[in-house]
Amino acid sequence: MRQFIKTSALFVAALLTFPLSLAAQTDGPVGTIIIAHGAGPDWNAQVEKIASLAETGGPIEISYLMGPAAETHRFQDAARRLADAGVSEIVVVPLLVSSNSGHYDQIRYLTGEIDTISETMQHHLHMAGITPADVDIPIHLGKAIDDSPDAARVLAERALELAESPADQALFIIGHGPNSAEDYAAWMENLRPVADTVMAATGFRDVKVGLVRDDAPAPVRAEAVKRIREIIELQYALTGEPVVVVPVLISTGSVSKEKIPADIAGLPVVYSGEALLPHPGLADWVEARVRENSSRSVAR
């Protein structure tokens, strides 16, 4: 009888403490990991700026997949810090142009959505010591930029800053782009509605979009650049005015400052190379991705 009472008392105590511990897990704020490709200090500083502007209702960590800061901003460490801070769940926001890429697959692997990735992508993670998170709270993965209206608004503003008379000028939106034909089609499927949104918001006479396919084999890239140059020449022939060229890139770096200027050299264009970051509109995008992927609403 005495043993029965003791066992019952332990059972009741467990029942009383279980809801309290469960509440401690579910009542915490939503944690966010902004994960980006990563590059040099100037490139990364623009990611950090957006992280400081985003208001998600909880703590925000930054992780990089590559570059000098990848080893000091590992995904598993960011997730552990958020878990130790008492968040109830983690939303991972991929600061990438497209969800159709090897880098997005890396993030899917890190968040547990897929079990394997290509040998090359796995090697990149291994070199920086990056592994999937080991935490006991839910992790939700959001989409990349894709067809985001927030990104379209940033591109519209970038374009208007360069235009003298949008109604008389054409706009070309130029991007990096993937290797494979399948991913190229998926990128363009998202970027065409972005171009339509930009045109409606700005009133440019004509808006086109194209990708230089920077990581593709040399002949593929050369053909992509040739096509873009031909379209810009046609836009100029239509309007008789310099064509505004705006890159759809995450941050400024060698692609925006060196490669694209070389690709469009000699054409009648207006180009400054300003990327999506560090425009505060990308902070709106981060907040939107957290709202979309959290199990509950968070502060706007």
PDB file of C-alpha atoms in Angstrom:
ATOM      1  CA  MET A   1       0.000   0.000   0.000  1.00  0.00           C
ATOM      2  CA  ARG A   2       2.811   2.392   0.942  1.00  0.00           C
ATOM      3  CA  GLN A   3       4.543   1.580  -2.388  1.00  0.00           C
ATOM      4  CA  PHE A   4       1.296   2.255  -4.293  1.00  0.00           C
ATOM      5  CA  ILE A   5       0.930   5.674  -2.651  1.00  0.00           C
ATOM      6  CA  LYS A   6       4.534   6.513  -3.452  1.00  0.00           C
ATOM      7  CA  THR A   7       4.135   5.474  -7.101  1.00  0.00           C
ATOM      8  CA  SER A   8       0.879   7.426  -7.418  1.00  0.00           C
ATOM      9  CA  ALA A   9       2.493  10.511  -5.953  1.00  0.00           C
ATOM     10  CA  LEU A  10       5.313  10.305  -8.487  1.00  0.00           C
ATOM     11  CA  PHE A  11       2.791   9.911 -11.331  1.00  0.00           C
ATOM     12  CA  VAL A  12       0.780  12.940 -10.187  1.00  0.00           C
ATOM     13  CA  ALA A  13       3.978  14.983  -9.889  1.00  0.00           C
ATOM     14  CA  ALA A  14       4.911  14.044 -13.450  1.00  0.00           C
ATOM     15  CA  LEU A  15       1.486  15.097 -14.706  1.00  0.00           C
ATOM     16  CA  LEU A  16       1.807  18.434 -12.967  1.00  0.00           C
ATOM     17  CA  THR A  17       5.283  19.207 -14.269  1.00  0.00           C
ATOM     18  CA  PHE A  18       4.761  17.970 -17.867  1.00  0.00           C
ATOM     19  CA  PRO A  19       2.415  20.774 -18.941  1.00  0.00           C
ATOM     20  CA  LEU A  20       4.772  23.329 -17.428  1.00  0.00           C
ATOM     21  CA  SER A  21       7.757  22.067 -19.394  1.00  0.00           C
ATOM     22  CA  LEU A  22       5.628  21.823 -22.545  1.00  0.00           C
ATOM     23  CA  ALA A  23       4.472  25.406 -22.063  1.00  0.00           C
ATOM     24  CA  ALA A  24       8.077  26.498 -21.716  1.00  0.00           C
ATOM     25  CA  GLN A  25       8.755  24.990 -25.146  1.00  0.00           C
ATOM     26  CA  THR A  26       5.696  26.309 -26.966  1.00  0.00           C
ATOM     27  CA  ASP A  27       5.483  29.788 -25.430  1.00  0.00           C
ATOM     28  CA  GLY A  28       8.953  30.898 -26.513  1.00  0.00           C
ATOM     29  CA  PRO A  29       9.477  33.342 -29.382  1.00  0.00           C
ATOM     30  CA  VAL A  30      10.076  32.317 -32.984  1.00  0.00           C
ATOM     31  CA  GLY A  31      13.767  32.157 -33.856  1.00  0.00           C
ATOM     32  CA  THR A  32      15.051  32.969 -37.341  1.00  0.00           C
ATOM     33  CA  ILE A  33      18.165  31.884 -39.214  1.00  0.00           C
ATOM     34  CA  ILE A  34      18.967  33.983 -42.280  1.00  0.00           C
ATOM     35  CA  ILE A  35      21.247  31.806 -44.373  1.00  0.00           C
ATOM     36  CA  ALA A  36      23.130  33.179 -47.373  1.00  0.00           C
ATOM     37  CA  HIS A  37      25.832  32.122 -49.817  1.00  0.00           C
ATOM     38  CA  GLY A  38      28.463  34.290 -48.134  1.00  0.00           C
ATOM     39  CA  ALA A  39      31.479  36.074 -49.587  1.00  0.00           C
ATOM     40  CA  GLY A  40      33.863  38.774 -48.361  1.00  0.00           C
ATOM     41  CA  PRO A  41      33.305  41.215 -45.489  1.00  0.00           C
ATOM     42  CA  ASP A  42      31.585  43.865 -47.645  1.00  0.00           C
ATOM     43  CA  TRP A  43      29.167  41.310 -49.118  1.00  0.00           C
ATOM     44  CA  ASN A  44      28.381  39.820 -45.708  1.00  0.00           C
ATOM     45  CA  ALA A  45      27.937  43.241 -44.105  1.00  0.00           C
ATOM     46  CA  GLN A  46      24.893  43.797 -46.316  1.00  0.00           C
ATOM     47  CA  VAL A  47      23.331  40.574 -45.003  1.00  0.00           C
ATOM     48  CA  GLU A  48      24.013  41.696 -41.441  1.00  0.00           C
ATOM     49  CA  LYS A  49      22.383  45.058 -42.162  1.00  0.00           C
ATOM     50  CA  ILE A  50      19.134  43.409 -43.261  1.00  0.00           C
ATOM     51  CA  ALA A  51      19.178  41.099 -40.244  1.00  0.00           C
ATOM     52  CA  SER A  52      19.405  44.166 -38.011  1.00  0.00           C
ATOM     53  CA  LEU A  53      16.401  45.779 -39.730  1.00  0.00           C
ATOM     54  CA  ALA A  54      14.064  42.763 -39.764  1.00  0.00           C
ATOM     55  CA  GLU A  55      11.467  42.640 -36.977  1.00  0.00           C
ATOM     56  CA  THR A  56      10.338  39.060 -36.599  1.00  0.00           C
ATOM     57  CA  GLY A  57       9.275  39.008 -32.964  1.00  0.00           C
ATOM     58  CA  GLY A  58      12.243  36.889 -31.884  1.00  0.00           C
ATOM     59  CA  PRO A  59      16.024  36.503 -32.100  1.00  0.00           C
ATOM     60  CA  ILE A  60      17.750  36.330 -35.499  1.00  0.00           C
ATOM     61  CA  GLU A  61      20.938  34.450 -36.329  1.00  0.00           C
ATOM     62  CA  ILE A  62      22.993  34.544 -39.551  1.00  0.00           C
ATOM     63  CA  SER A  63      24.624  31.589 -41.268  1.00  0.00           C
ATOM     64  CA  TYR A  64      26.797  31.415 -44.395  1.00  0.00           C
ATOM     65  CA  LEU A  65      27.311  28.479 -46.725  1.00  0.00           C
ATOM     66  CA  MET A  66      30.646  29.583 -48.177  1.00  0.00           C
ATOM     67  CA  GLY A  67      33.328  32.230 -47.855  1.00  0.00           C
ATOM     68  CA  PRO A  68      35.629  33.283 -45.022  1.00  0.00           C
ATOM     69  CA  ALA A  69      32.795  33.618 -42.480  1.00  0.00           C
ATOM     70  CA  ALA A  70      31.245  30.196 -43.119  1.00  0.00           C
ATOM     71  CA  GLU A  71      33.296  28.494 -40.409  1.00  0.00           C
ATOM     72  CA  THR A  72      32.346  31.100 -37.796  1.00  0.00           C
ATOM     73  CA  HIS A  73      28.656  31.235 -38.798  1.00  0.00           C
ATOM     74  CA  ARG A  74      27.807  27.552 -39.037  1.00  0.00           C
ATOM     75  CA  PHE A  75      24.178  26.519 -39.342  1.00  0.00           C
ATOM     76  CA  GLN A  76      24.244  24.043 -36.462  1.00  0.00           C
ATOM     77  CA  ASP A  77      25.732  26.644 -34.110  1.00  0.00           C
ATOM     78  CA  ALA A  78      23.094  29.221 -35.048  1.00  0.00           C
ATOM     79  CA  ALA A  79      20.328  26.702 -34.385  1.00  0.00           C
ATOM     80  CA  ARG A  80      21.847  25.723 -31.036  1.00  0.00           C
ATOM     81  CA  ARG A  81      22.085  29.352 -29.909  1.00  0.00           C
ATOM     82  CA  LEU A  82      18.428  29.904 -30.739  1.00  0.00           C
ATOM     83  CA  ALA A  83      17.394  26.726 -28.933  1.00  0.00           C
ATOM     84  CA  ASP A  84      19.414  27.745 -25.866  1.00  0.00           C
ATOM     85  CA  ALA A  85      17.701  31.155 -25.993  1.00  0.00           C
ATOM     86  CA  GLY A  86      14.354  29.421 -25.501  1.00  0.00           C
ATOM     87  CA  VAL A  87      12.709  29.795 -28.914  1.00  0.00           C
ATOM     88  CA  SER A  88       9.748  27.522 -29.603  1.00  0.00           C
ATOM     89  CA  GLU A  89      10.569  26.989 -33.276  1.00  0.00           C
ATOM     90  CA  ILE A  90      13.052  28.102 -35.926  1.00  0.00           C
ATOM     91  CA  VAL A  91      12.248  29.528 -39.347  1.00  0.00           C
ATOM     92  CA  VAL A  92      15.099  29.317 -41.847  1.00  0.00           C
ATOM     93  CA  VAL A  93      15.085  32.123 -44.438  1.00  0.00           C
ATOM     94  CA  PRO A  94      17.300  31.367 -47.472  1.00  0.00           C
ATOM     95  CA  LEU A  95      18.740  34.628 -48.790  1.00  0.00           C
ATOM     96  CA  LEU A  96      19.053  33.264 -52.320  1.00  0.00           C
ATOM     97  CA  VAL A  97      17.530  34.426 -55.606  1.00  0.00           C
ATOM     98  CA  SER A  98      15.989  31.038 -56.399  1.00  0.00           C
ATOM     99  CA  SER A  99      14.800  27.902 -54.639  1.00  0.00           C
ATOM    100  CA  ASN A 100      16.031  25.945 -57.673  1.00  0.00           C
ATOM    101  CA  SER A 101      19.742  25.692 -56.977  1.00  0.00           C
ATOM    102  CA  GLY A 102      22.381  23.526 -55.395  1.00  0.00           C
ATOM    103  CA  HIS A 103      22.706  25.973 -52.522  1.00  0.00           C
ATOM    104  CA  TYR A 104      19.003  25.722 -51.739  1.00  0.00           C
ATOM    105  CA  ASP A 105      19.416  21.934 -51.719  1.00  0.00           C
ATOM    106  CA  GLN A 106      22.206  22.400 -49.167  1.00  0.00           C
ATOM    107  CA  ILE A 107      19.773  24.283 -46.937  1.00  0.00           C
ATOM    108  CA  ARG A 108      17.093  21.619 -47.429  1.00  0.00           C
ATOM    109  CA  TYR A 109      19.665  19.070 -46.284  1.00  0.00           C
ATOM    110  CA  LEU A 110      20.664  21.126 -43.244  1.00  0.00           C
ATOM    111  CA  THR A 111      17.025  21.519 -42.169  1.00  0.00           C
ATOM    112  CA  GLY A 112      16.262  17.810 -42.646  1.00  0.00           C
ATOM    113  CA  GLU A 113      13.995  18.125 -45.686  1.00  0.00           C
ATOM    114  CA  ILE A 114      16.227  15.819 -47.741  1.00  0.00           C
ATOM    115  CA  ASP A 115      18.765  13.179 -46.738  1.00  0.00           C
ATOM    116  CA  THR A 116      21.385  13.559 -49.475  1.00  0.00           C
ATOM    117  CA  ILE A 117      22.879  16.250 -51.708  1.00  0.00           C
ATOM    118  CA  SER A 118      25.390  16.234 -54.539  1.00  0.00           C
ATOM    119  CA  GLU A 119      28.995  15.398 -53.758  1.00  0.00           C
ATOM    120  CA  THR A 120      30.069  18.940 -54.662  1.00  0.00           C
ATOM    121  CA  MET A 121      27.529  20.594 -52.380  1.00  0.00           C
ATOM    122  CA  GLN A 122      28.388  18.172 -49.566  1.00  0.00           C
ATOM    123  CA  HIS A 123      32.078  18.971 -50.005  1.00  0.00           C
ATOM    124  CA  HIS A 124      31.391  22.699 -49.610  1.00  0.00           C
ATOM    125  CA  LEU A 125      29.634  22.074 -46.298  1.00  0.00           C
ATOM    126  CA  HIS A 126      32.319  19.685 -45.094  1.00  0.00           C
ATOM    127  CA  MET A 127      35.104  22.188 -45.769  1.00  0.00           C
ATOM    128  CA  ALA A 128      33.466  24.684 -43.419  1.00  0.00           C
ATOM    129  CA  GLY A 129      32.424  22.059 -40.856  1.00  0.00           C
ATOM    130  CA  ILE A 130      28.720  22.730 -41.448  1.00  0.00           C
ATOM    131  CA  THR A 131      26.258  20.005 -40.435  1.00  0.00           C
ATOM    132  CA  PRO A 132      22.496  19.677 -39.913  1.00  0.00           C
ATOM    133  CA  ALA A 133      21.137  21.125 -36.694  1.00  0.00           C
ATOM    134  CA  ASP A 134      20.785  18.918 -33.616  1.00  0.00           C
ATOM    135  CA  VAL A 135      17.985  20.612 -31.678  1.00  0.00           C
ATOM    136  CA  ASP A 136      14.707  19.385 -30.220  1.00  0.00           C
ATOM    137  CA  ILE A 137      12.477  22.111 -31.639  1.00  0.00           C
ATOM    138  CA  PRO A 138      10.728  22.347 -35.012  1.00  0.00           C
ATOM    139  CA  ILE A 139      12.649  23.845 -37.935  1.00  0.00           C
ATOM    140  CA  HIS A 140      10.671  25.288 -40.863  1.00  0.00           C
ATOM    141  CA  LEU A 141      12.268  26.186 -44.201  1.00  0.00           C
ATOM    142  CA  GLY A 142      11.000  29.087 -46.275  1.00  0.00           C
ATOM    143  CA  LYS A 143      11.394  29.744 -49.998  1.00  0.00           C
ATOM    144  CA  ALA A 144      14.137  31.844 -51.515  1.00  0.00           C
ATOM    145  CA  ILE A 145      13.386  35.166 -53.257  1.00  0.00           C
ATOM    146  CA  ASP A 146      11.689  33.424 -56.227  1.00  0.00           C
ATOM    147  CA  ASP A 147       8.720  35.584 -57.339  1.00  0.00           C
ATOM    148  CA  SER A 148       8.530  37.728 -54.187  1.00  0.00           C
ATOM    149  CA  PRO A 149       6.615  41.018 -54.584  1.00  0.00           C
ATOM    150  CA  ASP A 150       8.934  42.548 -51.952  1.00  0.00           C
ATOM    151  CA  ALA A 151      11.920  41.883 -54.229  1.00  0.00           C
ATOM    152  CA  ALA A 152       9.981  43.267 -57.201  1.00  0.00           C
ATOM    153  CA  ARG A 153       9.425  46.513 -55.292  1.00  0.00           C
ATOM    154  CA  VAL A 154      13.154  46.782 -54.574  1.00  0.00           C
ATOM    155  CA  LEU A 155      13.991  46.236 -58.250  1.00  0.00           C
ATOM    156  CA  ALA A 156      11.398  48.840 -59.239  1.00  0.00           C
ATOM    157  CA  GLU A 157      12.981  51.408 -56.944  1.00  0.00           C
ATOM    158  CA  ARG A 158      16.481  50.598 -58.181  1.00  0.00           C
ATOM    159  CA  ALA A 159      15.304  51.046 -61.778  1.00  0.00           C
ATOM    160  CA  LEU A 160      13.521  54.349 -61.158  1.00  0.00           C
ATOM    161  CA  GLU A 161      16.648  55.750 -59.529  1.00  0.00           C
ATOM    162  CA  LEU A 162      18.451  55.317 -62.880  1.00  0.00           C
ATOM    163  CA  ALA A 163      15.677  56.333 -65.284  1.00  0.00           C
ATOM    164  CA  GLU A 164      15.150  59.838 -66.661  1.00  0.00           C
ATOM    165  CA  SER A 165      11.817  59.064 -68.340  1.00  0.00           C
ATOM    166  CA  PRO A 166      10.537  55.520 -67.650  1.00  0.00           C
ATOM    167  CA  ALA A 167       7.649  55.852 -70.111  1.00  0.00           C
ATOM    168  CA  ASP A 168      10.186  56.424 -72.886  1.00  0.00           C
ATOM    169  CA  GLN A 169      12.793  53.914 -71.765  1.00  0.00           C
ATOM    170  CA  ALA A 170      13.191  50.144 -71.550  1.00  0.00           C
ATOM    171  CA  LEU A 171      14.398  48.168 -68.551  1.00  0.00           C
ATOM    172  CA  PHE A 172      16.422  44.968 -68.552  1.00  0.00           C
ATOM    173  CA  ILE A 173      16.625  42.901 -65.336  1.00  0.00           C
ATOM    174  CA  ILE A 174      19.772  40.775 -65.397  1.00  0.00           C
ATOM    175  CA  GLY A 175      20.554  37.858 -63.113  1.00  0.00           C
ATOM    176  CA  HIS A 176      23.237  35.291 -62.336  1.00  0.00           C
ATOM    177  CA  GLY A 177      21.388  32.089 -63.184  1.00  0.00           C
ATOM    178  CA  PRO A 178      21.982  28.347 -62.777  1.00  0.00           C
ATOM    179  CA  ASN A 179      23.818  25.680 -64.759  1.00  0.00           C
ATOM    180  CA  SER A 180      21.120  23.214 -65.773  1.00  0.00           C
ATOM    181  CA  ALA A 181      18.400  23.835 -68.341  1.00  0.00           C
ATOM    182  CA  GLU A 182      15.733  22.640 -65.884  1.00  0.00           C
ATOM    183  CA  ASP A 183      16.810  25.093 -63.184  1.00  0.00           C
ATOM    184  CA  TYR A 184      17.104  27.857 -65.792  1.00  0.00           C
ATOM    185  CA  ALA A 185      13.466  27.312 -66.759  1.00  0.00           C
ATOM    186  CA  ALA A 186      12.411  27.392 -63.097  1.00  0.00           C
ATOM    187  CA  TRP A 187      14.335  30.625 -62.452  1.00  0.00           C
ATOM    188  CA  MET A 188      12.720  32.295 -65.451  1.00  0.00           C
ATOM    189  CA  GLU A 189       9.261  31.060 -64.455  1.00  0.00           C
ATOM    190  CA  ASN A 190       9.631  33.048 -61.226  1.00  0.00           C
ATOM    191  CA  LEU A 191      11.409  36.080 -62.674  1.00  0.00           C
ATOM    192  CA  ARG A 192       8.919  36.752 -65.475  1.00  0.00           C
ATOM    193  CA  PRO A 193       6.104  37.691 -63.057  1.00  0.00           C
ATOM    194  CA  VAL A 194       8.645  39.772 -61.126  1.00  0.00           C
ATOM    195  CA  ALA A 195       9.354  41.666 -64.364  1.00  0.00           C
ATOM    196  CA  ASP A 196       5.608  42.117 -64.934  1.00  0.00           C
ATOM    197  CA  THR A 197       5.209  43.524 -61.410  1.00  0.00           C
ATOM    198  CA  VAL A 198       8.108  45.919 -61.943  1.00  0.00           C
ATOM    199  CA  MET A 199       6.647  47.113 -65.240  1.00  0.00           C
ATOM    200  CA  ALA A 200       3.245  47.764 -63.667  1.00  0.00           C
ATOM    201  CA  ALA A 201       4.830  49.656 -60.776  1.00  0.00           C
ATOM    202  CA  THR A 202       7.207  51.801 -62.837  1.00  0.00           C
ATOM    203  CA  GLY A 203       5.604  52.418 -66.222  1.00  0.00           C
ATOM    204  CA  PHE A 204       8.692  51.517 -68.262  1.00  0.00           C
ATOM    205  CA  ARG A 205       7.865  51.179 -71.939  1.00  0.00           C
ATOM    206  CA  ASP A 206       9.333  47.679 -72.029  1.00  0.00           C
ATOM    207  CA  VAL A 207      10.733  45.312 -69.398  1.00  0.00           C
ATOM    208  CA  LYS A 208      12.684  42.139 -70.094  1.00  0.00           C
ATOM    209  CA  VAL A 209      14.615  39.720 -67.896  1.00  0.00           C
ATOM    210  CA  GLY A 210      17.540  37.401 -68.596  1.00  0.00           C
ATOM    211  CA  LEU A 211      20.272  35.342 -66.922  1.00  0.00           C
ATOM    212  CA  VAL A 212      23.981  35.254 -67.764  1.00  0.00           C
ATOM    213  CA  ARG A 213      24.279  31.698 -66.341  1.00  0.00           C
ATOM    214  CA  ASP A 214      27.556  32.620 -64.721  1.00  0.00           C
ATOM    215  CA  ASP A 215      28.506  29.134 -63.474  1.00  0.00           C
ATOM    216  CA  ALA A 216      27.590  27.301 -66.680  1.00  0.00           C
ATOM    217  CA  PRO A 217      30.231  25.989 -69.115  1.00  0.00           C
ATOM    218  CA  ALA A 218      31.874  28.766 -71.120  1.00  0.00           C
ATOM    219  CA  PRO A 219      29.954  28.186 -74.405  1.00  0.00           C
ATOM    220  CA  VAL A 220      26.610  28.150 -72.538  1.00  0.00           C
ATOM    221  CA  ARG A 221      27.442  31.356 -70.695  1.00  0.00           C
ATOM    222  CA  ALA A 222      28.666  33.029 -73.878  1.00  0.00           C
ATOM    223  CA  GLU A 223      25.394  32.225 -75.647  1.00  0.00           C
ATOM    224  CA  ALA A 224      23.369  33.523 -72.697  1.00  0.00           C
ATOM    225  CA  VAL A 225      25.298  36.805 -72.736  1.00  0.00           C
ATOM    226  CA  LYS A 226      24.903  37.100 -76.514  1.00  0.00           C
ATOM    227  CA  ARG A 227      21.140  36.693 -76.197  1.00  0.00           C
ATOM    228  CA  ILE A 228      20.973  39.363 -73.484  1.00  0.00           C
ATOM    229  CA  ARG A 229      22.989  41.790 -75.593  1.00  0.00           C
ATOM    230  CA  GLU A 230      20.672  41.214 -78.564  1.00  0.00           C
ATOM    231  CA  ILE A 231      17.581  41.909 -76.449  1.00  0.00           C
ATOM    232  CA  ILE A 232      19.067  45.128 -75.055  1.00  0.00           C
ATOM    233  CA  GLU A 233      19.922  46.242 -78.592  1.00  0.00           C
ATOM    234  CA  LEU A 234      16.309  45.593 -79.643  1.00  0.00           C
ATOM    235  CA  GLN A 235      15.050  47.546 -76.637  1.00  0.00           C
ATOM    236  CA  TYR A 236      17.252  50.469 -77.608  1.00  0.00           C
ATOM    237  CA  ALA A 237      16.018  50.279 -81.209  1.00  0.00           C
ATOM    238  CA  LEU A 238      12.433  50.407 -79.897  1.00  0.00           C
ATOM    239  CA  THR A 239      12.909  53.419 -77.645  1.00  0.00           C
ATOM    240  CA  GLY A 240      15.917  55.301 -78.935  1.00  0.00           C
ATOM    241  CA  GLU A 241      16.845  55.859 -75.287  1.00  0.00           C
ATOM    242  CA  PRO A 242      19.527  54.242 -73.101  1.00  0.00           C
ATOM    243  CA  VAL A 243      18.270  50.998 -71.583  1.00  0.00           C
ATOM    244  CA  VAL A 244      18.200  50.855 -67.785  1.00  0.00           C
ATOM    245  CA  VAL A 245      19.873  47.637 -66.552  1.00  0.00           C
ATOM    246  CA  VAL A 246      19.291  46.438 -62.988  1.00  0.00           C
ATOM    247  CA  PRO A 247      20.792  43.237 -61.521  1.00  0.00           C
ATOM    248  CA  VAL A 248      18.694  40.764 -59.556  1.00  0.00           C
ATOM    249  CA  LEU A 249      21.509  39.747 -57.219  1.00  0.00           C
ATOM    250  CA  ILE A 250      21.516  39.348 -53.446  1.00  0.00           C
ATOM    251  CA  SER A 251      24.522  41.552 -52.686  1.00  0.00           C
ATOM    252  CA  THR A 252      27.120  43.572 -54.558  1.00  0.00           C
ATOM    253  CA  GLY A 253      30.344  41.811 -55.446  1.00  0.00           C
ATOM    254  CA  SER A 254      32.448  40.692 -58.388  1.00  0.00           C
ATOM    255  CA  VAL A 255      29.417  39.674 -60.465  1.00  0.00           C
ATOM    256  CA  SER A 256      27.706  43.046 -60.153  1.00  0.00           C
ATOM    257  CA  LYS A 257      30.873  45.158 -60.260  1.00  0.00           C
ATOM    258  CA  GLU A 258      32.993  43.313 -62.817  1.00  0.00           C
ATOM    259  CA  LYS A 259      31.312  40.497 -64.749  1.00  0.00           C
ATOM    260  CA  ILE A 260      28.003  42.104 -65.697  1.00  0.00           C
ATOM    261  CA  PRO A 261      29.619  45.440 -66.664  1.00  0.00           C
ATOM    262  CA  ALA A 262      31.926  43.447 -68.972  1.00  0.00           C
ATOM    263  CA  ASP A 263      28.957  41.521 -70.393  1.00  0.00           C
ATOM    264  CA  ILE A 264      27.073  44.691 -71.360  1.00  0.00           C
ATOM    265  CA  ALA A 265      30.111  46.819 -72.283  1.00  0.00           C
ATOM    266  CA  GLY A 266      29.601  48.976 -75.356  1.00  0.00           C
ATOM    267  CA  LEU A 267      25.800  48.874 -75.216  1.00  0.00           C
ATOM    268  CA  PRO A 268      23.652  52.009 -74.755  1.00  0.00           C
ATOM    269  CA  VAL A 269      22.751  51.325 -71.129  1.00  0.00           C
ATOM    270  CA  VAL A 270      22.481  52.980 -67.726  1.00  0.00           C
ATOM    271  CA  TYR A 271      23.835  50.688 -64.994  1.00  0.00           C
ATOM    272  CA  SER A 272      24.961  51.208 -61.414  1.00  0.00           C
ATOM    273  CA  GLY A 273      25.208  47.629 -60.118  1.00  0.00           C
ATOM    274  CA  GLU A 274      23.118  48.134 -56.969  1.00  0.00           C
ATOM    275  CA  ALA A 275      21.887  44.737 -55.746  1.00  0.00           C
ATOM    276  CA  LEU A 276      18.812  43.798 -53.695  1.00  0.00           C
ATOM    277  CA  LEU A 277      20.757  44.273 -50.466  1.00  0.00           C
ATOM    278  CA  PRO A 278      20.944  46.342 -48.383  1.00  0.00           C
ATOM    279  CA  HIS A 279      17.579  47.827 -49.398  1.00  0.00           C
ATOM    280  CA  PRO A 280      15.197  47.762 -46.385  1.00  0.00           C
ATOM    281  CA  GLY A 281      12.568  46.138 -48.592  1.00  0.00           C
ATOM    282  CA  LEU A 282      14.491  42.889 -48.099  1.00  0.00           C
ATOM    283  CA  ALA A 283      13.838  43.185 -44.372  1.00  0.00           C
ATOM    284  CA  ASP A 284      10.130  43.167 -45.281  1.00  0.00           C
ATOM    285  CA  TRP A 285      10.784  40.008 -47.272  1.00  0.00           C
ATOM    286  CA  VAL A 286      12.503  38.326 -44.297  1.00  0.00           C
ATOM    287  CA  GLU A 287       9.545  39.206 -42.067  1.00  0.00           C
ATOM    288  CA  ALA A 288       7.100  37.854 -44.669  1.00  0.00           C
ATOM    289  CA  ARG A 289       8.970  34.544 -44.927  1.00  0.00           C
ATOM    290  CA  VAL A 290       8.894  34.166 -41.140  1.00  0.00           C
ATOM    291  CA  ARG A 291       5.152  34.869 -41.024  1.00  0.00           C
ATOM    292  CA  GLU A 292       4.498  32.397 -43.841  1.00  0.00           C
ATOM    293  CA  ASN A 293       6.467  29.566 -42.271  1.00  0.00           C
ATOM    294  CA  SER A 294       5.925  29.989 -38.529  1.00  0.00           C
ATOM    295  CA  SER A 295       3.221  27.899 -36.881  1.00  0.00           C
ATOM    296  CA  ARG A 296       1.829  31.127 -35.455  1.00  0.00           C
ATOM    297  CA  SER A 297       1.723  34.783 -36.481  1.00  0.00           C
ATOM    298  CA  VAL A 298       4.596  37.022 -35.461  1.00  0.00           C
ATOM    299  CA  ALA A 299       5.074  40.756 -35.234  1.00  0.00           C
ATOM    300  CA  ARG A 300       5.085  42.687 -38.507  1.00  0.00           C
TER     301      ARG A 300
END
